[in-house]
Amino acid sequence: MTHADQDADRPLLRVADLVVEYHTRAGTVHAVSGVSFELDRGETLGVVGESGCGKSTMARSILQMPRPLSGTVEFDGTDLTRLPGSSLRRLRPELQMVFQDPVSSLNPRRKIRQIVAEPLTIWRRGTRAERAAKAEEMLRAVGLDPADYGDRHPTELSGGQCQRVAIARALVAGARLLVCDEPVSSLDVSLRATVLNLIEDLRERFDLAVLFIAHDLAVVKNVSDRVMVMYLGKVVEIAGAGELYSRPAHPYTLALLNSVPRPDPGARRPEGVVAGDPPSPVDPPSGCRFRTRCAMANDVCAREEPPLTAIRPGHAVACHFPLQAADLSRQPEA
Amino acid sequence: MSAKPTGNPVSAAGPAPDAAASPATAAPLLEVVDLCTGFHTPRGLVRAVDHVSIAVRPEETLGIVGESGSGKSVFARSVMGLIAPGQRVERTGRIMFAGRDLVRLPRRELRKMWGSEIAMVLQDPLTSLNPVTRIGRQISETVRRHRPELSRGEAEAASVELLRSVGIPEPAKRMHAYPHQLSGGMRQRVGIAIALAGNPRLLFADEPTTALDVTVQHQILDLLGRQQAERHMAMVLVTHDLGVVATRTDRIAVMYAGRIVETAPTRTLFANVMMPYTRALLDALPRLEEPSHTRLNAIPGHPPNLAVPMPGCRFADRCPAARRKCREQEPPLVQADDPEHSYRCWYPVGSPEYESSAAAGTETTERSGSDQGAMRER
Ligand SMILES: Nc1ncnc2c1ncn2[C@@H]1O[C@H](COP(=O)(O)OP(=O)(O)OP(=O)(O)O)[C@@H](O)[C@H]1O
Ligand SMILES: Nc1ncnc2c1ncn2[C@@H]1O[C@H](COP(=O)(O)OP(=O)(O)O)[C@@H](O)[C@H]1O
Ligand code: SF4
Ligand code: SF4
Ligand SMILES: [Mg+2]
Ligand SMILES: [Mg+2]
């Protein structure tokens, strides 16, 4: 993979019109319905949205597990969707993923140093001694002393330490894209802060492109350069992190922001939050998929699907009636 | 600040009630005095709850916060009697509930109180719901256990009403669903419906929203608040997220390593944090109003091993203000300006010792590009 020299300006990852469906007894689940975005080296794109809106499916289908129904995923100029399995496997070390549950994602019978070295063994990198040295280097990079932790088993580590091991393993073979699917959702406040700081450090040190999925908006803002909001398989808004939080334009984004618990007893409890559950992705609403829960919906919203449209440079929204600054008076100050 | 000791360190014997347990305006519904719960393990006796005293008044909401492993769940489960003394478990102290000591109550009597006096909502109700039984039947059975006079049909009607009251749309239809067919939020609503079926006077909610996304979390917390007001119920809300308790509780108890280290009315606590651990918990939160890439203040190190008795303050290894005295003597619970506010600390937030140490520590908290940050918390 030396395309990088030819086109250094090109984003590392370019996803276009990604569609993923699952066929179930209840019908076809429209899990991801036309998602497009770009992601650069050294950049973090945050992804937020309710449970079931397709975040994990999108992430996994970027890695071609499962392969999308349609759309393209260009990684450093190569369209992964057209790549045969064997070439994809060769690329695998460069595209890595970290999951929510750190403990169950690690083999309990193996030692920490073996777990971290495993990808090198699978891809037959270097000699045994080189692999061991590389694993130790990665353990140190994630803040675990190999002398102390190397010979332990995952059950002898805390959740936050297991998550660091998972990150070390993901990066050991030279990952360039790190997909984090709710990496801190099961960690307590302090471990969460540790792991977020770590992801930031490693992104800078290894010039990683990070796709960071979480449902906690404060967490996402902390690590992201840009944030993408998903609703029922679609991108409803995407903008720079600061911009999205201070000037949300989609009613759903505003409602999500209003739902964030504030560590301040004096904070007003905002009114505009989303009620009920999202509709079934088997039978998504016509027009705007958010219309069944949107206070501003009218006939146009039921008839016509709002396209994702730029309202400012770097800020796009899919709504017929994007919120103006004046509408945001109800928004908690950002 | 008056620093008058109102409680006893571990070494002192006897059930000296501390500030948290002292009766205030209303007589408490629940009064826990000097509760200790320990587990015998190959590594020794794990003191998961260590001399905890706290009271909950009728209709009050008490928040219990602390890191993972600080003893929140063991406390809640001990009070409920779900962790009972046996070969592996030691439990001492008093648990006064509506005038009766639950510690001395025969098991049979205690069981009668579950659901009708005290009930519990767990993080993932899937673990407490039977996966192969339709939810309607599970709720009806609970309803009938509490109201045996009801016919099957009446119990079913009451169950539908219960589901409706917790915000489940088309409740009659949902009665036929199996737990796995419901979303996480819906399952939690069912869990709450079952907990409320016996009209308890006290509800323990142990991380009821930790597994849920922000939208559903907001809905569930609203629901709990509404039900609590309607039923004049007291609630203990257990969580590690100070954001969750800030606007949803009357009082907060901060737990660390099996101890209550600070307790105060919610507003007082947020306005006037005294215990460095509480401060550290607050400082570790990512904030919406901060710009992206702000380095977070993780608490260095990890909670102590509860199987090893500690002489001094349990937070000493991780505290920016720790001094020799902290490692040698455990600070007693002392009262702050507000008589309902107490904490354990020799050099509390605001003291010259704490402020000078905390100022010295902030230089290292900038988010740096080096791997030094990654190494900070080991
Ligand atoms: N059955 C048991 N046997 C031995 N030790 C136990 C047992 N249950 C809990 N512990 C220990 O007691 C301590 C307190 O655990 P507890 O579950 O109450 O923590 P918590 O504050 O609820 O944490 P979390 O936020 O992770 O739920 C921990 O050190 C835990 O390992
Ligand atoms: N393997 C699968 N088979 C069928 N449906 C699935 C599968 N995985 C996910 N789904 C469905 O696809 C939708 C999106 O799910 P997911 O990507 O897991 O969402 P998120 O990660 O945002 O919570 C949901 O409706 C979910 O139930
Ligand atoms: S398009 Fe209509 S329904 Fe959709 S978010 Fe905008 S106003 Fe609401
Ligand atoms: S200052 Fe001393 S007593 Fe207070 S929390 Fe820190 S270590 Fe404990
Ligand atoms: Mg997911
Ligand atoms: Mg717990």
Coordinates of C-alpha atoms and ligand atoms in Angstrom, one line a residue, chain B residues 68-69 71-74 123 206-207 238, ligand 6:
Chain B
S68 CA -16.5 0.7 40.4
G69 CA -15.8 -1.6 43.3
G71 CA -19.2 -1.1 47.6
K72 CA -22.3 0.6 46.3
S73 CA -24.0 -2.6 45.1
V74 CA -22.9 -4.6 48.1
Q123 CA -28.9 -2.3 35.7
D206 CA -28.7 0.2 41.1
E207 CA -27.3 1.8 38.0
V238 CA -26.9 4.1 42.8
Ligands
MG6 MG -22.5 -2.1 41.3

